[in-house]
């Protein structure tokens, strides 16, 4: 099968398309024929630490590999069709359409194996595989920060920095689903797309500093690396508001610990596998099938153009998701 392989950290060019053996599912695993996956910040970090804040690069290296990558095939999101199942698997069968996630999934390939009890569920019936592949990373991350970290409630005011990205575009829709009033921050070129997703207000960061707006928000979701700080955010946070640092660094980690001991404005930081669960995927499936969550795709690349896909994501020009079509 074709798979995108890399043996050293570096720029997009370290990714190479190779022929490798199709994996064989174990007794409690399923073999998935990959139809689509995505390129996101997690993959760029796994390949080149692109979006890892300076203060956490040492920790990222310990987790990802000190001298060389621990994982050689990236791709943490998948939408595809079950090709075969292990002899102990009862929950899936060949032909089932599924979607899911996992930090070691390896979906930059034509086939992947996944534990049958892993973060994998039936795909939304009304979405294509390309659309479905956008949900596991961006939407799960947004759900985790808004619902689990920020404790979002109906009637709250939510500010989203990076509102046009994969996490931000899902966050707008999820915040509206939870009954919040949403303000998005983006560049001039992306204002209309952010409005189209349901944002009540949009701030053009090239013309206006949100921290000087005089408004107050209950939750500030920051998805943009190095663009905002808690020092800025707390000027416009409500007295018990949360600054949700999706792309936080060592500074935000310390701030989270310190503010957790106090009764006022707080910093929340986390992510990774904490975001992922079958329950989350099933909720996103239900929202997608009811029309309350739409997939946002900027560009789609074939697997053979994975280097170009990574370059495009790192350019900062995307609106929504960058999808990789495998089949």
Short mmCIF file of C-alpha atoms in Angstrom, two decimals:
data_model
loop_
_atom_site.label_atom_id
_atom_site.label_comp_id
_atom_site.label_asym_id
_atom_site.label_seq_id
_atom_site.Cartn_x
_atom_site.Cartn_y
_atom_site.Cartn_z
CA UNK A 1 0.00 0.00 0.00
CA UNK A 2 0.96 3.66 -0.31
CA UNK A 3 1.85 5.50 2.88
CA UNK A 4 3.53 8.78 3.78
CA UNK A 5 6.64 7.99 5.82
CA UNK A 6 9.20 10.17 7.60
CA UNK A 7 12.34 9.27 9.52
CA UNK A 8 13.56 12.66 10.77
CA UNK A 9 12.06 15.90 12.04
CA UNK A 10 12.05 18.85 9.68
CA UNK A 11 10.15 20.80 7.02
CA UNK A 12 7.37 19.30 4.88
CA UNK A 13 9.96 17.84 2.52
CA UNK A 14 10.88 15.13 5.05
CA UNK A 15 7.57 13.42 4.18
CA UNK A 16 8.01 10.67 1.57
CA UNK A 17 5.45 8.50 -0.23
CA UNK A 18 6.47 4.85 0.07
CA UNK A 19 5.17 1.36 -0.63
CA UNK A 20 4.80 -0.65 2.57
CA UNK A 21 2.90 -3.77 3.63
CA UNK A 22 -0.80 -3.58 4.43
CA UNK A 23 -1.17 -4.02 8.21
CA UNK A 24 -2.84 -7.19 9.49
CA UNK A 25 -5.51 -6.65 12.17
CA UNK A 26 -5.08 -8.43 15.48
CA UNK A 27 -7.88 -10.36 17.16
CA UNK A 28 -9.41 -7.19 18.63
CA UNK A 29 -8.57 -4.80 15.80
CA UNK A 30 -10.20 -3.62 12.61
CA UNK A 31 -8.54 -2.83 9.29
CA UNK A 32 -9.82 0.40 7.73
CA UNK A 33 -9.50 1.42 4.10
CA UNK A 34 -8.76 5.12 4.48
CA UNK A 35 -10.82 7.42 2.28
CA UNK A 36 -9.82 10.76 3.80
CA UNK A 37 -7.78 12.37 6.55
CA UNK A 38 -6.70 15.94 7.36
CA UNK A 39 -3.59 18.01 7.89
CA UNK A 40 -3.69 19.97 11.14
CA UNK A 41 -1.40 21.60 13.68
CA UNK A 42 -0.90 18.31 15.51
CA UNK A 43 0.61 16.69 12.42
CA UNK A 44 2.81 19.70 11.70
CA UNK A 45 4.03 19.54 15.29
CA UNK A 46 4.67 15.82 14.96
CA UNK A 47 6.72 16.42 11.84
CA UNK A 48 8.55 19.65 12.64
CA UNK A 49 7.35 21.12 15.97
CA UNK A 50 5.95 23.93 13.82
CA UNK A 51 3.36 25.29 16.24
CA UNK A 52 4.90 24.16 19.53
CA UNK A 53 5.57 27.23 21.74
CA UNK A 54 9.31 27.74 22.43
CA UNK A 55 9.00 26.94 26.12
CA UNK A 56 7.54 23.50 25.42
CA UNK A 57 9.74 22.29 22.55
CA UNK A 58 11.91 20.25 24.93
CA UNK A 59 8.82 18.50 26.30
CA UNK A 60 7.49 17.88 22.79
CA UNK A 61 10.79 16.25 21.85
CA UNK A 62 10.59 13.95 24.86
CA UNK A 63 7.10 12.91 23.80
CA UNK A 64 7.64 12.72 20.03
CA UNK A 65 11.24 11.52 19.93
CA UNK A 66 14.54 13.05 21.00
CA UNK A 67 16.68 12.34 17.94
CA UNK A 68 14.15 10.82 15.56
CA UNK A 69 10.36 10.42 15.44
CA UNK A 70 8.76 7.69 17.52
CA UNK A 71 5.91 7.58 15.00
CA UNK A 72 6.81 7.32 11.32
CA UNK A 73 3.35 7.68 9.75
CA UNK A 74 1.26 10.71 10.73
CA UNK A 75 -2.49 11.22 10.41
CA UNK A 76 -4.61 11.39 13.56
CA UNK A 77 -8.03 11.63 11.87
CA UNK A 78 -9.68 9.10 9.60
CA UNK A 79 -12.86 8.52 7.64
CA UNK A 80 -13.09 5.26 5.77
CA UNK A 81 -14.60 1.80 5.36
CA UNK A 82 -13.91 -1.32 7.41
CA UNK A 83 -12.00 -3.77 5.23
CA UNK A 84 -11.62 -6.63 7.72
CA UNK A 85 -12.02 -7.36 11.43
CA UNK A 86 -10.20 -9.54 13.94
CA UNK A 87 -11.84 -12.75 15.13
CA UNK A 88 -12.85 -11.26 18.50
CA UNK A 89 -14.48 -8.13 17.06
CA UNK A 90 -18.28 -7.97 17.37
CA UNK A 91 -18.96 -4.23 17.10
CA UNK A 92 -17.90 -3.69 13.48
CA UNK A 93 -18.03 -5.67 10.26
CA UNK A 94 -16.52 -5.37 6.81
CA UNK A 95 -18.25 -2.64 4.82
CA UNK A 96 -19.09 -0.38 7.78
CA UNK A 97 -18.37 3.31 7.19
CA UNK A 98 -16.52 4.69 10.21
CA UNK A 99 -14.64 7.74 11.41
CA UNK A 100 -12.38 8.41 14.33
CA UNK A 101 -9.10 9.61 15.75
CA UNK A 102 -5.96 8.61 17.58
CA UNK A 103 -2.49 10.13 18.05
CA UNK A 104 -0.81 7.00 16.63
CA UNK A 105 -3.46 6.12 14.06
CA UNK A 106 -1.26 6.68 11.01
CA UNK A 107 -3.96 7.73 8.54
CA UNK A 108 -1.51 9.11 5.96
CA UNK A 109 -1.84 5.70 4.33
CA UNK A 110 -4.24 3.62 2.28
CA UNK A 111 -4.99 1.31 5.23
CA UNK A 112 -4.79 1.59 9.02
CA UNK A 113 -5.46 -0.77 11.91
CA UNK A 114 -7.34 0.45 14.96
CA UNK A 115 -8.44 -1.23 18.19
CA UNK A 116 -12.13 -2.06 17.88
CA UNK A 117 -12.71 -0.30 21.20
CA UNK A 118 -10.71 2.76 20.13
CA UNK A 119 -12.02 6.23 19.37
CA UNK A 120 -14.03 5.09 16.36
CA UNK A 121 -17.77 5.27 15.54
CA UNK A 122 -20.09 5.08 12.51
CA UNK A 123 -19.63 8.11 10.23
CA UNK A 124 -22.39 10.70 9.75
CA UNK A 125 -24.69 9.40 7.03
CA UNK A 126 -25.14 12.79 5.36
CA UNK A 127 -21.46 13.70 5.02
CA UNK A 128 -18.86 12.59 2.51
CA UNK A 129 -15.67 10.98 3.76
CA UNK A 130 -13.81 14.23 3.05
CA UNK A 131 -16.31 16.22 5.14
CA UNK A 132 -16.34 13.63 7.92
CA UNK A 133 -12.55 13.67 8.22
CA UNK A 134 -12.72 17.30 9.40
CA UNK A 135 -14.57 16.41 12.61
CA UNK A 136 -12.16 14.35 14.76
CA UNK A 137 -9.50 17.04 15.24
CA UNK A 138 -11.06 20.49 14.94
CA UNK A 139 -14.53 19.76 16.31
CA UNK A 140 -13.39 17.47 19.13
CA UNK A 141 -10.83 20.04 20.24
CA UNK A 142 -13.41 22.84 20.18
CA UNK A 143 -15.90 20.71 22.11
CA UNK A 144 -13.33 19.79 24.74
CA UNK A 145 -12.33 23.39 25.44
CA UNK A 146 -15.79 24.96 25.31
CA UNK A 147 -17.77 22.30 27.16
CA UNK A 148 -15.25 20.49 29.36
CA UNK A 149 -12.73 23.24 30.17
CA UNK A 150 -14.87 26.37 29.85
CA UNK A 151 -18.17 24.90 31.14
CA UNK A 152 -20.04 26.85 28.47
CA UNK A 153 -23.63 27.80 29.31
CA UNK A 154 -26.56 29.27 27.44
CA UNK A 155 -26.49 33.06 27.29
CA UNK A 156 -22.75 33.43 27.77
CA UNK A 157 -20.58 35.57 25.53
CA UNK A 158 -17.76 33.75 23.76
CA UNK A 159 -14.80 35.26 21.89
CA UNK A 160 -12.92 33.02 19.44
CA UNK A 161 -9.42 33.94 18.27
CA UNK A 162 -8.55 32.14 15.03
CA UNK A 163 -12.23 31.83 14.16
CA UNK A 164 -11.62 30.77 10.56
CA UNK A 165 -9.38 27.78 11.34
CA UNK A 166 -10.23 24.11 11.80
CA UNK A 167 -10.82 24.46 15.55
CA UNK A 168 -12.28 27.97 15.34
CA UNK A 169 -14.82 27.21 12.61
CA UNK A 170 -16.15 24.26 14.61
CA UNK A 171 -16.09 26.31 17.83
CA UNK A 172 -18.37 28.97 16.35
CA UNK A 173 -21.00 26.37 15.50
CA UNK A 174 -20.69 24.49 18.78
CA UNK A 175 -20.88 27.67 20.85
CA UNK A 176 -24.07 28.63 18.99
CA UNK A 177 -25.44 25.13 19.61
CA UNK A 178 -24.87 25.66 23.35
CA UNK A 179 -26.76 28.96 23.17
CA UNK A 180 -23.87 31.43 23.42
CA UNK A 181 -23.38 34.78 21.74
CA UNK A 182 -20.28 34.45 19.56
CA UNK A 183 -17.69 36.98 18.46
CA UNK A 184 -15.01 35.79 16.05
CA UNK A 185 -11.57 37.30 15.47
CA UNK A 186 -10.00 36.90 12.03
CA UNK A 187 -8.37 38.81 9.17
CA UNK A 188 -10.26 40.96 6.66
CA UNK A 189 -10.21 38.23 4.01
CA UNK A 190 -11.96 35.74 6.27
CA UNK A 191 -14.74 37.88 7.75
CA UNK A 192 -17.53 36.67 5.47
CA UNK A 193 -16.71 32.99 6.00
CA UNK A 194 -16.77 33.51 9.79
CA UNK A 195 -20.13 35.29 9.58
CA UNK A 196 -21.49 32.47 7.42
CA UNK A 197 -20.73 29.97 10.19
CA UNK A 198 -22.99 31.87 12.59
CA UNK A 199 -20.79 34.38 14.41
CA UNK A 200 -22.90 37.21 15.82
CA UNK A 201 -20.02 39.68 15.57
CA UNK A 202 -16.62 39.67 13.88
CA UNK A 203 -13.49 41.61 14.85
CA UNK A 204 -10.89 42.25 12.16
CA UNK A 205 -7.61 41.94 14.06
CA UNK A 206 -5.79 43.99 11.41
CA UNK A 207 -7.94 46.99 12.33
CA UNK A 208 -9.03 46.52 15.93
CA UNK A 209 -7.50 45.31 19.20
CA UNK A 210 -10.11 43.18 20.97
CA UNK A 211 -8.54 43.93 24.36
CA UNK A 212 -9.36 47.62 23.89
CA UNK A 213 -12.96 47.03 22.77
CA UNK A 214 -14.61 47.79 26.10
CA UNK A 215 -16.67 44.59 25.83
CA UNK A 216 -16.59 41.63 28.20
CA UNK A 217 -16.65 37.91 27.42
CA UNK A 218 -17.22 34.87 29.62
CA UNK A 219 -15.00 32.60 27.53
CA UNK A 220 -12.08 33.51 25.28
CA UNK A 221 -11.01 30.59 23.09
CA UNK A 222 -7.54 31.23 21.71
CA UNK A 223 -6.59 28.88 18.87
CA UNK A 224 -3.79 31.00 17.38
CA UNK A 225 -0.22 30.35 18.53
CA UNK A 226 1.44 33.40 20.06
CA UNK A 227 -1.23 35.91 19.04
CA UNK A 228 -2.90 36.52 22.42
CA UNK A 229 -1.91 36.34 26.08
CA UNK A 230 -3.78 35.99 29.34
CA UNK A 231 -2.54 39.48 30.20
CA UNK A 232 -4.50 40.82 27.22
CA UNK A 233 -7.46 38.51 27.67
CA UNK A 234 -8.12 39.24 31.34
CA UNK A 235 -8.80 42.89 30.48
CA UNK A 236 -12.00 41.79 28.77
CA UNK A 237 -12.87 38.61 30.67
CA UNK A 238 -15.86 38.56 33.00
CA UNK A 239 -14.99 38.23 36.71
CA UNK A 240 -15.12 34.41 36.61
CA UNK A 241 -14.29 34.02 32.94
CA UNK A 242 -11.99 31.49 31.29
CA UNK A 243 -9.11 32.06 28.91
CA UNK A 244 -8.97 28.78 26.94
CA UNK A 245 -5.47 28.38 25.52
CA UNK A 246 -5.69 25.73 22.79
CA UNK A 247 -2.14 26.49 21.66
CA UNK A 248 -0.72 27.43 25.04
CA UNK A 249 2.87 27.06 26.20
CA UNK A 250 4.79 26.81 29.46
CA UNK A 251 3.59 30.27 30.48
CA UNK A 252 -0.05 29.25 30.14
CA UNK A 253 0.62 26.01 32.01
CA UNK A 254 1.95 27.96 34.99
CA UNK A 255 -0.93 30.43 34.73
CA UNK A 256 -3.43 27.57 34.74
CA UNK A 257 -1.93 26.17 37.94
CA UNK A 258 -1.83 29.59 39.62
CA UNK A 259 -5.33 30.71 38.61
CA UNK A 260 -6.82 27.35 39.65
CA UNK A 261 -5.94 28.29 43.23
CA UNK A 262 -7.79 31.59 42.99
CA UNK A 263 -11.45 32.45 42.69
CA UNK A 264 -11.42 34.82 39.74
CA UNK A 265 -10.45 34.69 36.07
CA UNK A 266 -8.86 31.41 35.03
CA UNK A 267 -6.61 29.90 32.38
CA UNK A 268 -7.42 26.46 30.96
CA UNK A 269 -4.85 24.49 29.01
CA UNK A 270 -4.73 20.91 27.71
CA UNK A 271 -5.73 18.85 24.71
CA UNK A 272 -4.39 15.81 22.88
CA UNK A 273 -5.98 12.52 23.84
CA UNK A 274 -8.05 14.29 26.52
CA UNK A 275 -10.20 15.64 23.67
CA UNK A 276 -10.98 12.25 22.18
CA UNK A 277 -13.82 9.87 23.00
CA UNK A 278 -16.52 7.81 21.32
CA UNK A 279 -19.09 9.94 23.13
CA UNK A 280 -17.69 13.10 21.58
CA UNK A 281 -17.64 11.57 18.11
CA UNK A 282 -21.23 10.36 18.46
CA UNK A 283 -22.35 13.82 19.59
CA UNK A 284 -20.62 15.41 16.59
CA UNK A 285 -22.21 12.79 14.34
CA UNK A 286 -25.67 13.68 15.69
CA UNK A 287 -25.04 17.42 15.24
CA UNK A 288 -23.80 16.89 11.69
CA UNK A 289 -26.79 14.73 10.76
CA UNK A 290 -29.19 17.33 12.19
CA UNK A 291 -27.52 20.13 10.21
CA UNK A 292 -26.18 21.93 13.29
CA UNK A 293 -22.53 21.27 12.42
CA UNK A 294 -21.23 21.68 8.90
CA UNK A 295 -17.80 20.70 7.65
CA UNK A 296 -15.56 23.53 6.50
CA UNK A 297 -13.08 22.52 3.81
CA UNK A 298 -10.66 25.00 2.31
CA UNK A 299 -8.56 22.75 0.09
CA UNK A 300 -8.33 19.05 -0.69
CA UNK A 301 -5.06 17.39 -1.70
CA UNK A 302 -4.39 13.85 -2.91
CA UNK A 303 -2.11 11.73 -0.73
CA UNK A 304 0.64 12.15 -3.31
CA UNK A 305 0.67 15.91 -2.60
CA UNK A 306 1.04 15.67 1.18
CA UNK A 307 4.11 17.93 1.14
CA UNK A 308 2.11 20.67 -0.58
CA UNK A 309 -0.73 20.14 1.91
CA UNK A 310 1.63 20.71 4.85
CA UNK A 311 3.11 23.78 3.19
CA UNK A 312 -0.35 25.21 2.65
CA UNK A 313 -1.40 24.68 6.26
CA UNK A 314 1.75 26.37 7.51
CA UNK A 315 1.17 29.36 5.20
CA UNK A 316 -1.62 30.60 7.46
CA UNK A 317 -3.95 31.17 4.51
CA UNK A 318 -6.46 28.41 5.12
CA UNK A 319 -10.12 28.85 6.00
CA UNK A 320 -11.36 25.78 7.82
CA UNK A 321 -9.75 22.42 7.13
CA UNK A 322 -7.10 21.03 4.82
CA UNK A 323 -8.24 17.58 3.70
CA UNK A 324 -6.21 14.74 2.22
CA UNK A 325 -8.18 12.46 -0.11
CA UNK A 326 -6.72 8.96 -0.08
CA UNK A 327 -9.34 7.07 -2.14
#
